[in-house]
Coordinates of C-alpha atoms and ligand atoms in Angstrom, one line a residue:
X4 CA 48.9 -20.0 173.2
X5 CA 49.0 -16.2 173.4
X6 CA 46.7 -16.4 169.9
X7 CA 44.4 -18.5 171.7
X8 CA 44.2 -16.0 174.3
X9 CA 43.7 -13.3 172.3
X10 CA 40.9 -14.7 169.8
X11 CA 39.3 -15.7 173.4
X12 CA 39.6 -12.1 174.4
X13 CA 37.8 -11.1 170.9
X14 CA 35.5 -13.3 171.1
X15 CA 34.2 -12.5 174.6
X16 CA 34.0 -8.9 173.6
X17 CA 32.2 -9.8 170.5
X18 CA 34.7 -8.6 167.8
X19 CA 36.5 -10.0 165.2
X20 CA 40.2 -10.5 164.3
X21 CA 42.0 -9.0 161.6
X22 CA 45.6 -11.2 160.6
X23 CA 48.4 -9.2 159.2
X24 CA 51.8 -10.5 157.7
X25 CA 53.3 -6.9 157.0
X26 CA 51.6 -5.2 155.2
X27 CA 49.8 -7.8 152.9
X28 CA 46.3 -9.1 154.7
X29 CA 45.6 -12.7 155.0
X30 CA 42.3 -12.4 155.8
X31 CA 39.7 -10.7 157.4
X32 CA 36.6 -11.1 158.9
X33 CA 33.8 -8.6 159.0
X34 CA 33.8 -6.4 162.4
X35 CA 30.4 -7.0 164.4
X36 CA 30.2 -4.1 167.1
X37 CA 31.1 -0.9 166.7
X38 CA 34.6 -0.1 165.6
X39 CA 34.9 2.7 168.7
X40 CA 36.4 -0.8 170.2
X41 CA 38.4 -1.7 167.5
X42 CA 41.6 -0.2 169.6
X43 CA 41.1 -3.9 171.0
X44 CA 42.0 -5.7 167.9
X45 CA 45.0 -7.1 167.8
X46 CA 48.3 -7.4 164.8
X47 CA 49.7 -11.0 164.8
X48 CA 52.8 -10.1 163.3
X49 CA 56.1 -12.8 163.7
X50 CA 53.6 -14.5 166.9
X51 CA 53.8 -11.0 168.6
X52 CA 50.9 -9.4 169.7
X53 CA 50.7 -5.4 168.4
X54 CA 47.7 -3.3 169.2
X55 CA 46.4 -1.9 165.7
X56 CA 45.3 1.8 165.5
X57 CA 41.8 1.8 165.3
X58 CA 42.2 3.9 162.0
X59 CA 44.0 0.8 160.2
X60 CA 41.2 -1.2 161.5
X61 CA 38.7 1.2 160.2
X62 CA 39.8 1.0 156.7
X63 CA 39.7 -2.6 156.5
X64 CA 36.0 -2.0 157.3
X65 CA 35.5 0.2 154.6
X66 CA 37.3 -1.9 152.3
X67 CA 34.9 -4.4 150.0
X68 CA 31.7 -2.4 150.4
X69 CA 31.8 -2.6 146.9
X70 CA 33.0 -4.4 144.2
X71 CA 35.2 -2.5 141.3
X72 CA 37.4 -5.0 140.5
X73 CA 40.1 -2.8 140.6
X74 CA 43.3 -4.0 140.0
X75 CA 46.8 -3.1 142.3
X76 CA 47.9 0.2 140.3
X77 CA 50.6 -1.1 137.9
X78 CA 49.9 1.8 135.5
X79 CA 53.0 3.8 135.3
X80 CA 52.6 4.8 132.2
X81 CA 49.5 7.3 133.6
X82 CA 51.2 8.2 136.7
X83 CA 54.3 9.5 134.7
X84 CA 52.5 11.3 131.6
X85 CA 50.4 13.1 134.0
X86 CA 52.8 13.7 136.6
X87 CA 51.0 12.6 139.6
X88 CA 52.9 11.6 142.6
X89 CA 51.0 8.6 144.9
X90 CA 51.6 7.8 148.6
X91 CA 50.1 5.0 150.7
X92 CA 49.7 0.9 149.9
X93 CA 47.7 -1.0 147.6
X94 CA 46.8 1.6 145.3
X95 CA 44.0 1.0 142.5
X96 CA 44.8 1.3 139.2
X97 CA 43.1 4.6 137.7
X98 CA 40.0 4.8 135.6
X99 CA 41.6 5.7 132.4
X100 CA 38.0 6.0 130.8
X101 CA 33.9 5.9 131.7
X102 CA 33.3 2.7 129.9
X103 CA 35.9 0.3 131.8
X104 CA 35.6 2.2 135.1
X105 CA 34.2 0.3 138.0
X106 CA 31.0 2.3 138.5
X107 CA 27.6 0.8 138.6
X108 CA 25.4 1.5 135.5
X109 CA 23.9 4.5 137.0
X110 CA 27.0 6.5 137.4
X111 CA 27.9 5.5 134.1
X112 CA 24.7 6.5 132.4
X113 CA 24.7 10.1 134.5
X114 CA 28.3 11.0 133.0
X115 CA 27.3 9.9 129.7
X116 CA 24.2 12.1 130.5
X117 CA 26.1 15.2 131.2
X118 CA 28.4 14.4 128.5
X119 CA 31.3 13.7 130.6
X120 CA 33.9 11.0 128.3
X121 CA 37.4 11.3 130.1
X122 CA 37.6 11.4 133.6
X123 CA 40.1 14.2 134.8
X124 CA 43.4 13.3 136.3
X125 CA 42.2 13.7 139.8
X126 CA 38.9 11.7 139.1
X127 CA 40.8 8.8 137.0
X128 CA 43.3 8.0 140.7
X129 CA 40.7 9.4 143.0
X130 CA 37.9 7.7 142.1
X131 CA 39.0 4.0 142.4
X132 CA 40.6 4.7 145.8
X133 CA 37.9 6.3 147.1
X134 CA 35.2 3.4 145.7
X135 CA 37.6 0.7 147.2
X136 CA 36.8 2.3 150.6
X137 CA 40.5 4.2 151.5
X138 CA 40.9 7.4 153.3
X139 CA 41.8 10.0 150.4
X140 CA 44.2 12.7 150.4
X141 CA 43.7 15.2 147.2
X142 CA 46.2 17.4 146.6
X143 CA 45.0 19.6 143.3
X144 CA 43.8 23.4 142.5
X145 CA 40.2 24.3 141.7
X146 CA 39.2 23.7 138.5
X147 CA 40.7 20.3 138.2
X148 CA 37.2 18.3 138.6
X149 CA 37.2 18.0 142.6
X150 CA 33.6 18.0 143.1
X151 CA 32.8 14.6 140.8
X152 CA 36.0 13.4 142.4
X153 CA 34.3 13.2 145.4
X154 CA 30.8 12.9 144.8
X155 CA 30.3 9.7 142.6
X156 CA 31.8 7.9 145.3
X157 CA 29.6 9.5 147.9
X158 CA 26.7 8.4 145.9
X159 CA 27.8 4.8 145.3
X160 CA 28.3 4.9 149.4
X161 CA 24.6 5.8 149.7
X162 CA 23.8 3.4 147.0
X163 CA 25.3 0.3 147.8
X164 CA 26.3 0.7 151.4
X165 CA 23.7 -0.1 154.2
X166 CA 22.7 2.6 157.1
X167 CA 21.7 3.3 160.3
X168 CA 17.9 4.8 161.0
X169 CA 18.2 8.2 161.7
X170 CA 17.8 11.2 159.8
X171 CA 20.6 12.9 160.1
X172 CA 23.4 12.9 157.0
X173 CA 25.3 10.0 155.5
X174 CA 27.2 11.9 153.7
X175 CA 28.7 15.4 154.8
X176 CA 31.0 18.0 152.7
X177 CA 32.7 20.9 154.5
X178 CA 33.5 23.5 152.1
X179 CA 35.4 26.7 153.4
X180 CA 32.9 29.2 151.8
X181 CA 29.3 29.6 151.1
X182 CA 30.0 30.5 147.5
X183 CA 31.7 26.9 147.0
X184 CA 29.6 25.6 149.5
X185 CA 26.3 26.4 147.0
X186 CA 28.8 25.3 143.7
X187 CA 29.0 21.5 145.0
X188 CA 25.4 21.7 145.9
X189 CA 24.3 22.5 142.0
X190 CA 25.8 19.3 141.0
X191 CA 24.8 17.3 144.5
X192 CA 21.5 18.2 143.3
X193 CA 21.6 16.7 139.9
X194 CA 21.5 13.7 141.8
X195 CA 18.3 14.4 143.3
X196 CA 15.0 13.5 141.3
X197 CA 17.6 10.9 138.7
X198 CA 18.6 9.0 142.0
X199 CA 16.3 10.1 144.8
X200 CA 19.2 11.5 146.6
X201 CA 17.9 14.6 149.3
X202 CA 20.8 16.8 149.8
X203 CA 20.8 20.3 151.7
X204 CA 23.6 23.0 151.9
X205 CA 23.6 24.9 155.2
X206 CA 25.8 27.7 155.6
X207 CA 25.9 31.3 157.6
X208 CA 23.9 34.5 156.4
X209 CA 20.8 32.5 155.0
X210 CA 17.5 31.8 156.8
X211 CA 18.6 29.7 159.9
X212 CA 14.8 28.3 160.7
X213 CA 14.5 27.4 156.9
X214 CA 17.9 25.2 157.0
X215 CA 16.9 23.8 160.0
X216 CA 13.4 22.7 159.1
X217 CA 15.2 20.9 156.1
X218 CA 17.7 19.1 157.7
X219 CA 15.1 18.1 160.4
X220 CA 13.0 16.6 157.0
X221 CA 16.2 14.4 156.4
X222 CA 18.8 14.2 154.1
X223 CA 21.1 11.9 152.4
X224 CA 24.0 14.5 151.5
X225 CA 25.0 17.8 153.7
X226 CA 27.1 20.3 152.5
X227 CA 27.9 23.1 155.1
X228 CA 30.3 25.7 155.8
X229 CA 32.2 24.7 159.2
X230 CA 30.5 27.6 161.6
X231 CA 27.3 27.1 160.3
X232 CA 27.2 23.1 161.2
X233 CA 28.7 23.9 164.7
X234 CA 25.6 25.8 164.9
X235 CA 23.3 22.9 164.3
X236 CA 25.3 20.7 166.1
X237 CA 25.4 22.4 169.1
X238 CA 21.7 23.2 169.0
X239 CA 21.1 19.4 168.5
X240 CA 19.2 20.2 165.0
X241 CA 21.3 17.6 163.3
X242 CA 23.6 14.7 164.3
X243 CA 26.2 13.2 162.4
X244 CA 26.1 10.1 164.0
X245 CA 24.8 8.7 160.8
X246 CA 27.6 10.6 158.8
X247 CA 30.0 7.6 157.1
X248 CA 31.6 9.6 153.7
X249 CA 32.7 12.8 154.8
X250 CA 34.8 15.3 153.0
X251 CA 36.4 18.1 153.9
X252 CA 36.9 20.5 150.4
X253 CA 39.8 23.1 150.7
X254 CA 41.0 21.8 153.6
X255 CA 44.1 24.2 153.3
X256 CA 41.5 27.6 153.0
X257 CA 39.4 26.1 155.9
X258 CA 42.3 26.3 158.4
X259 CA 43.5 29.7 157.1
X260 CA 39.9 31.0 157.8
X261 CA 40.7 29.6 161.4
X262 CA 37.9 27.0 161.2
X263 CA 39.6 24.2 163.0
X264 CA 37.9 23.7 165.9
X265 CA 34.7 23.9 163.9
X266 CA 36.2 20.9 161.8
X267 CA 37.6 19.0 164.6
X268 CA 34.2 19.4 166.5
X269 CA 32.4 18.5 163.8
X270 CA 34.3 14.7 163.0
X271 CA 34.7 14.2 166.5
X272 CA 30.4 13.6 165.7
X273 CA 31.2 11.3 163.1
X274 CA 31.6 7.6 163.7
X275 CA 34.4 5.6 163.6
X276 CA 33.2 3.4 160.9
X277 CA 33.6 6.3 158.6
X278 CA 35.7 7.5 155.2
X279 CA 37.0 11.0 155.1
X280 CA 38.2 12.7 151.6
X281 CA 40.2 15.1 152.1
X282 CA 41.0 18.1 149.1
X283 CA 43.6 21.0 149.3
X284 CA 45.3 23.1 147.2
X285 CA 47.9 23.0 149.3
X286 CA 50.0 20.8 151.8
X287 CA 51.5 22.6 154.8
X288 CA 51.9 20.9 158.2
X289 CA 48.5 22.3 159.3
X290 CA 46.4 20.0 157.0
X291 CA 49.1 17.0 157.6
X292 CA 48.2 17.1 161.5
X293 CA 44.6 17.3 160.6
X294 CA 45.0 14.0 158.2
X295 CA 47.2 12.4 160.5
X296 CA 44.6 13.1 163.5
X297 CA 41.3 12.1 161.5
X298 CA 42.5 9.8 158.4
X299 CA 45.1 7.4 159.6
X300 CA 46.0 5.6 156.8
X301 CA 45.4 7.2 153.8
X302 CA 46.3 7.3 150.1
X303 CA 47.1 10.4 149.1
X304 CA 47.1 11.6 144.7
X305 CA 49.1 14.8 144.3
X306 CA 48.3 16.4 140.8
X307 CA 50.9 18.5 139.9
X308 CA 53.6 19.4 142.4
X309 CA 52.6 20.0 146.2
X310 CA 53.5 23.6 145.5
X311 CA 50.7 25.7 145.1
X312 CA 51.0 26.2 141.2
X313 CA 48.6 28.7 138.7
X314 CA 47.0 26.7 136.5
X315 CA 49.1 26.6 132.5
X316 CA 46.1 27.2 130.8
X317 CA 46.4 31.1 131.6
X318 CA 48.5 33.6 130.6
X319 CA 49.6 36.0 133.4
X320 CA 50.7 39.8 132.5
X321 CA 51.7 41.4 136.0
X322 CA 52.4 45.8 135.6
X323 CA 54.0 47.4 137.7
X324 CA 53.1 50.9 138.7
X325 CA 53.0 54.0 140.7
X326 CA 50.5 53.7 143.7
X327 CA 48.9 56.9 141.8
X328 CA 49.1 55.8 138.3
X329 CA 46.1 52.6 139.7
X330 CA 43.5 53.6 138.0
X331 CA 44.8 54.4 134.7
X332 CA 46.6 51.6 134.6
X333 CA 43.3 49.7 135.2
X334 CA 41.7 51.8 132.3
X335 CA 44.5 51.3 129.9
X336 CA 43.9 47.3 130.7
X337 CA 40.0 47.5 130.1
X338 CA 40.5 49.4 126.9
X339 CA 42.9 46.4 125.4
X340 CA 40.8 44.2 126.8
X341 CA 38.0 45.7 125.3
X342 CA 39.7 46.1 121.6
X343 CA 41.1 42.1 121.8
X344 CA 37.1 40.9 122.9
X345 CA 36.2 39.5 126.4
X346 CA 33.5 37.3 127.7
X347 CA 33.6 37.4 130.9
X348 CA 35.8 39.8 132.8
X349 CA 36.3 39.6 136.5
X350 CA 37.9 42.4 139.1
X351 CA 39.3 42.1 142.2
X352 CA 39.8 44.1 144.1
X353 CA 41.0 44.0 148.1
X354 CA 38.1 46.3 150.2
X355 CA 34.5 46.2 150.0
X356 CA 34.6 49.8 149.8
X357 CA 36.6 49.8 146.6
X358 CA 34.3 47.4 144.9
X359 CA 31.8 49.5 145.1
X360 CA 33.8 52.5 144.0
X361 CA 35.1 50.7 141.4
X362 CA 32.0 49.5 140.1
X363 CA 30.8 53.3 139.9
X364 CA 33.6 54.2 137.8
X365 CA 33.2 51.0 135.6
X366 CA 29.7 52.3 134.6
X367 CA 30.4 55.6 134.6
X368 CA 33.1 54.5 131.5
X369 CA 30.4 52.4 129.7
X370 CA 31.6 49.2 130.9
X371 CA 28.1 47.9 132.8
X372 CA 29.5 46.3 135.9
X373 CA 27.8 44.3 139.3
X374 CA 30.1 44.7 142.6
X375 CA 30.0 41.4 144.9
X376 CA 31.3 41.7 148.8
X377 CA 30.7 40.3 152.0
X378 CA 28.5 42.9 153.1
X379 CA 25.8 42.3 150.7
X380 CA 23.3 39.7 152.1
X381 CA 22.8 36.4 150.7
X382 CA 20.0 36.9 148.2
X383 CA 22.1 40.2 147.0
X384 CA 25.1 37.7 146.3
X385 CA 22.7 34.9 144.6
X386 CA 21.1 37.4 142.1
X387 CA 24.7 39.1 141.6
X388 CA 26.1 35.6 140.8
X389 CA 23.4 34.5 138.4
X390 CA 23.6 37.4 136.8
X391 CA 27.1 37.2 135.7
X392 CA 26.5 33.5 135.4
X393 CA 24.0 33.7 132.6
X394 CA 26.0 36.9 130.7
X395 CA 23.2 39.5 131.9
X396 CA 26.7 41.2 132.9
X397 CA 29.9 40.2 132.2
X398 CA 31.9 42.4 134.0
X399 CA 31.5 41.4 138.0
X400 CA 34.2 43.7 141.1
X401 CA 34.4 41.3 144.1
X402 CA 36.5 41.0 147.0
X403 CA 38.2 37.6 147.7
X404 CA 34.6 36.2 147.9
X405 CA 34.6 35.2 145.0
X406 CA 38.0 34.1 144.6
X407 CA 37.4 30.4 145.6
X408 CA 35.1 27.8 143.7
X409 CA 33.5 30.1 142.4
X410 CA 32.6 28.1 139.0
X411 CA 31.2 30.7 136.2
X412 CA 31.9 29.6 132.7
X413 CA 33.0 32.1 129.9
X414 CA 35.4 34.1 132.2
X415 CA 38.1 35.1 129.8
X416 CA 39.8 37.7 131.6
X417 CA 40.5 38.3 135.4
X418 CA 42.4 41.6 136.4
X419 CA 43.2 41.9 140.0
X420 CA 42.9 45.6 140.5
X421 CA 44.9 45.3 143.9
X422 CA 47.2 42.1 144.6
X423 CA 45.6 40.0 147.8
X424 CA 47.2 39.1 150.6
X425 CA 49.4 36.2 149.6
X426 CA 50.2 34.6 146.5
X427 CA 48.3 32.0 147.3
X428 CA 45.3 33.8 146.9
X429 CA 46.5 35.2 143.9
X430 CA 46.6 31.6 142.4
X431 CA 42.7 31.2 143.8
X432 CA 41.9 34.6 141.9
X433 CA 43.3 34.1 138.9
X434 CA 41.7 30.2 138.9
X435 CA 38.8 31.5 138.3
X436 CA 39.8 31.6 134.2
X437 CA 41.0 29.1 131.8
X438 CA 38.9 26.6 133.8
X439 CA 38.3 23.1 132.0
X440 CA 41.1 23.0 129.4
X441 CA 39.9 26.6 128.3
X442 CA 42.1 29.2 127.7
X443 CA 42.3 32.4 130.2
X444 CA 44.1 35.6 130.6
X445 CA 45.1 37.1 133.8
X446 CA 46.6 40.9 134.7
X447 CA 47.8 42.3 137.9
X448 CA 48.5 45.7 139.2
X449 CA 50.9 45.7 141.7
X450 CA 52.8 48.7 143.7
X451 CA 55.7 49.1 145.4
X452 CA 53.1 48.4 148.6
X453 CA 53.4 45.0 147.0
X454 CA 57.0 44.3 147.7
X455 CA 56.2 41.7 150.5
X456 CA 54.6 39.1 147.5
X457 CA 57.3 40.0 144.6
X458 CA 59.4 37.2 145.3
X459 CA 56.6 34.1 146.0
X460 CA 54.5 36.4 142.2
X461 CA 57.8 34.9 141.1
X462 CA 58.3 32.3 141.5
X463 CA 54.6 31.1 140.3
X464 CA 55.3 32.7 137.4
X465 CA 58.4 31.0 136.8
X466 CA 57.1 27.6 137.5
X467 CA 54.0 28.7 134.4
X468 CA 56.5 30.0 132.3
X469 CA 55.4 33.3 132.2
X470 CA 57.0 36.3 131.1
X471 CA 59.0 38.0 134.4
X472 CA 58.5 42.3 134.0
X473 CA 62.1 43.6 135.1
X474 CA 60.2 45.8 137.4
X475 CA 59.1 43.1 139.6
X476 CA 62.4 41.5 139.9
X477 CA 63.7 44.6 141.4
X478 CA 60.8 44.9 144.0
X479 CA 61.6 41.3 145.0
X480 CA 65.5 42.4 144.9
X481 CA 64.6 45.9 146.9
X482 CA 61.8 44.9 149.5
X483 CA 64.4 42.0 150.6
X484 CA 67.5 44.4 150.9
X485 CA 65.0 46.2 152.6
X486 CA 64.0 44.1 155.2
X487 CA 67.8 43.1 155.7
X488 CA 68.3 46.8 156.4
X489 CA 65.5 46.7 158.5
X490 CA 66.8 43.2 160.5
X491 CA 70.0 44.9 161.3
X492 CA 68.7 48.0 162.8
X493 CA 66.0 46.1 164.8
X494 CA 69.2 43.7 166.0
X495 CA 71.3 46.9 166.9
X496 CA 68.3 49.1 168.5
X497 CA 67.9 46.2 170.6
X498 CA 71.3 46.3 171.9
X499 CA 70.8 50.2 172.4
X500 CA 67.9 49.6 174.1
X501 CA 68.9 47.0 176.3
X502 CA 71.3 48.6 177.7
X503 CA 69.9 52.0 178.1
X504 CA 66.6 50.6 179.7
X505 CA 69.0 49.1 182.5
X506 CA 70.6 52.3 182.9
X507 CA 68.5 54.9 182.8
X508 CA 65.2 52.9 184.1
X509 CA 62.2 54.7 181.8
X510 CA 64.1 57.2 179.9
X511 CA 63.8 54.7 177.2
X512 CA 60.5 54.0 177.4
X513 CA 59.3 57.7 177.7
X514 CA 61.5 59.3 174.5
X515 CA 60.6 56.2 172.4
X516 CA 57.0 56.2 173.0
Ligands
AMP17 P1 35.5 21.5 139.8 O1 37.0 21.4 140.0 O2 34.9 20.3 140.5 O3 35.0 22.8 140.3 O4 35.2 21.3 138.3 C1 35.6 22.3 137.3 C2 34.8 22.2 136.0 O5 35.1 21.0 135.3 C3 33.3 22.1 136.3 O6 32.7 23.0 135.3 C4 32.9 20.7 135.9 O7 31.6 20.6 135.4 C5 33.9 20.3 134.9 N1 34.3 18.9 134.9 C6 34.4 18.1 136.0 N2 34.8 16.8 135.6 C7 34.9 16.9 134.2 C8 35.3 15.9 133.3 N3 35.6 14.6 133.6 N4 35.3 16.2 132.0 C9 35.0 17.5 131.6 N5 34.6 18.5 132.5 C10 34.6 18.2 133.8

């Protein structure tokens, strides 16, 4: 009776049921209006009526948009050798190779093309989840093939997948920087002229008329830094009404750069009817609310532990030295450097200023060096990058710019001149070596200014196996009997204060201050 009523109800609104019996679906029928009222669809679970988040809905909508014939994952065999952890239901297995994956031809032919044999661990889980039509949660570093990952999929969604008429985006990537931003558009583009995909990145600090004129032309794929959409958003240049694959690379980086709001605004545009990727190096409760907010169901790979981890395939040395003793400390490292043979060599180093100081001296010693920073404009950035890209230099000073997707092959060593704000960072820094199974080296000066990160330096080295300098041990030990010394005497002070500021009104005030 109350079924009848219901399917009544569905039918006079013009929608469609989906059955469940838990969590196993019985059948479904393809959803005719717009899933903005899918809130109205109901769960028939034991004759009871539950209302179904229109997320769960929205994935069922996804779901057989194309065929991979991709069986339940039963493979724990690869889940165990490559030590990936995997949340959510009905999991595909993973493409353990190119040839048996369930991409169409073309996809097959472009790996082959670009010599790509072996999917990477990331790819081979993420690739049938994402083709099957699920929400994705990514957890894995840079380096780890993130960008196929996510693109493939995306380009089998514009292939096989029908649109509305518009000209705005199908497919949008939010990348946290303009230098990773420009890294997923080199290999968006390769689809271009093979597959007569347009794609355009957008992003803040280029010619604003020029990307707009673009994206007014029409494209199939937009990658954009978060700010720089807003813009265009706002300004009604683009709409993502269109917008059904959407992925948001970094997620982690993207909210530590405070670009929230810029994210949330940007997939409240989005339709309903739409699959979001999500990537991140990390997993703290920031991106979870975001996932939870704009993914609802989802499957989520983690490569590798949730911990932010460096990457094995470098070897970190870490010296510790007197704030003073910096620079030679710095030579000392070029010199062996030098004597053992580099490739590519990259400095960081914290302040724009000190790039460019450090560059000087780097000449100056007969090691040719380019300085990258944020204050350099765009086309200064481009013709520094492709310069150290094709090995016109190989030794390239950069703030944290270039700490993140920044993809340069041949980079044997990086040296962080100063250590960045958080160890985090330090992770992203050093990334940029022993990328794609290659080997890399990695050394970092740190001071006793540098007490604060000891203990987290630690414990990623620990988790690589690296060798632990006694000196940084004892900064971890001293800057945390430190800041117990400095607890207690803020706890007591208080008390002093307290009591004084009631007694003697502003005396504390004026001798304190
Ligand atoms: P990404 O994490 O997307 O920045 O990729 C890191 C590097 O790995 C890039 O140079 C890619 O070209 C390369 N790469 C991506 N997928 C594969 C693969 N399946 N086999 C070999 N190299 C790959």
């Amino acid at each position: 009776m109350a079924f009848n009523l219901f399917k009544n109800i569905l039918k006079q609104r013009n929608l469609s049921l989906v059955v469940y019996s838990g969590v196993k679906q019985l059948s479904t029928a393809p959803l005719q209006k717009s899933s903005r009222h899918a809130s109205r669809i109901y769960n028939l679970k034991n004759n009871e009526a539950i209302l179904l988040s229109p997320k769960v809905i929205l994935n069922e909508y996804n779901k057989h948009c194309y065929s991979t014939n991709v069986a339940p994952s039963t493979d724990e065999e690869y889940i165990n050798e490559h030590n990936i952890t995997i949340i959510g239901k009905n999991v595909p297995s993973p493409f353990r190779d190119i040839d048996t994956s369930g991409f169409p031809d073309y996809i097959k032919n472009f790996l082959k093309l670009h010599g790509i044999t072996n999917p990477t661990v990331i790819q081979s889980q993420g690739w049938p989840v994402a083709l099957e039509g699920n929400n994705f949660v990514g957890i894995a570093q840079t380096g780890t093939g993130k960008t196929l990952a996510f693109l493939l999929p995306a380009v089998v969604h514009l292939k096989e997948k029908e649109a509305k008429r518009g000209r705005g985006p199908r497919v949008l990537v939010l990348a946290p920087t303009r230098e990773l931003a420009r890294q997923i558009e080199k290999v968006a583009k390769q689809f271009e002229t093979s597959l007569n995909i347009r794609c355009l990145c957008v992003y803040g600090g280029a010619n604003r008329s020029v990307q707009a004129k673009e994206l007014r032309s029409g494209i199939d794929i937009l990658i954009a830094t978060p700010g720089r959409l807003n813009d265009f958003i706002d300004t009604k240049e683009t709409s993502l009404s269109r917008c059904t694959y959407v992925v948001l690379d970094e997620a982690d980086r993207m909210l530590d750069m405070g670009f929230e709001p810029q994210i949330r605004k940007a997939l409240e545009g989005v339709p309903l009817e739409r699959q979001i990727l999500m990537f991140s190096a990390t997993w703290p409760k920031e991106v979870q609310y975001l996932a939870k907010d704009y993914l609802g169901e989802f499957i989520q790979v983690n490569v590798g532990s949730t911990d932010l981890t460096a990457n094995h395939n470098i070897t970190q040395h870490v010296h510790i030295v007197e704030h003073h003793s910096k620079m030679d400390k710095f030579k000392e490292i070029m010199h062996a450097v030098s004597g053992d043979g580099f490739g590519k060599i990259l400095v960081f180093t914290n302040t724009k200023r000190f790039v460019d100081n450090l560059e000087l001296t780097l000449k100056r010693n007969g090691w040719p060096a380019v300085g990258i920073h944020g204050d350099k404009t765009q086309y200064q950035r481009d013709v520094i990058i492709n310069k150290f890209r094709s090995g016109r230099t190989n030794i390239l000073v950069a703030t944290d710019v270039a700490a993140r997707g920044l993809d340069v092959d041949g980079i044997t060593h990086v040296i962080n001149y100063d250590f960045p704000q958080t160890s985090e960072d330090y992770i992203h820094r050093i990334g940029r070596t022993g990328r794609s199974q290659n080997k890399g080296t990695s050394h970092t000066i740190l001071t006793s200014d540098d007490g604060r990160n000891a203990k987290s330096l630690l414990a990623v080295l620990k988790e690589a196996n690296q060798e632990i300098p006694q000196e940084l041990e004892d900064l971890a030990r001293d800057f945390d009997h430190t800041k117990e010394i400095q607890r207690k005497s803020k706890q007591q002070n208080r008390g002093f204060n307290f009591r004084n500021t009631r007694k003697f009104g502003n005396f504390h005030r004026k001798s304190f201050y």
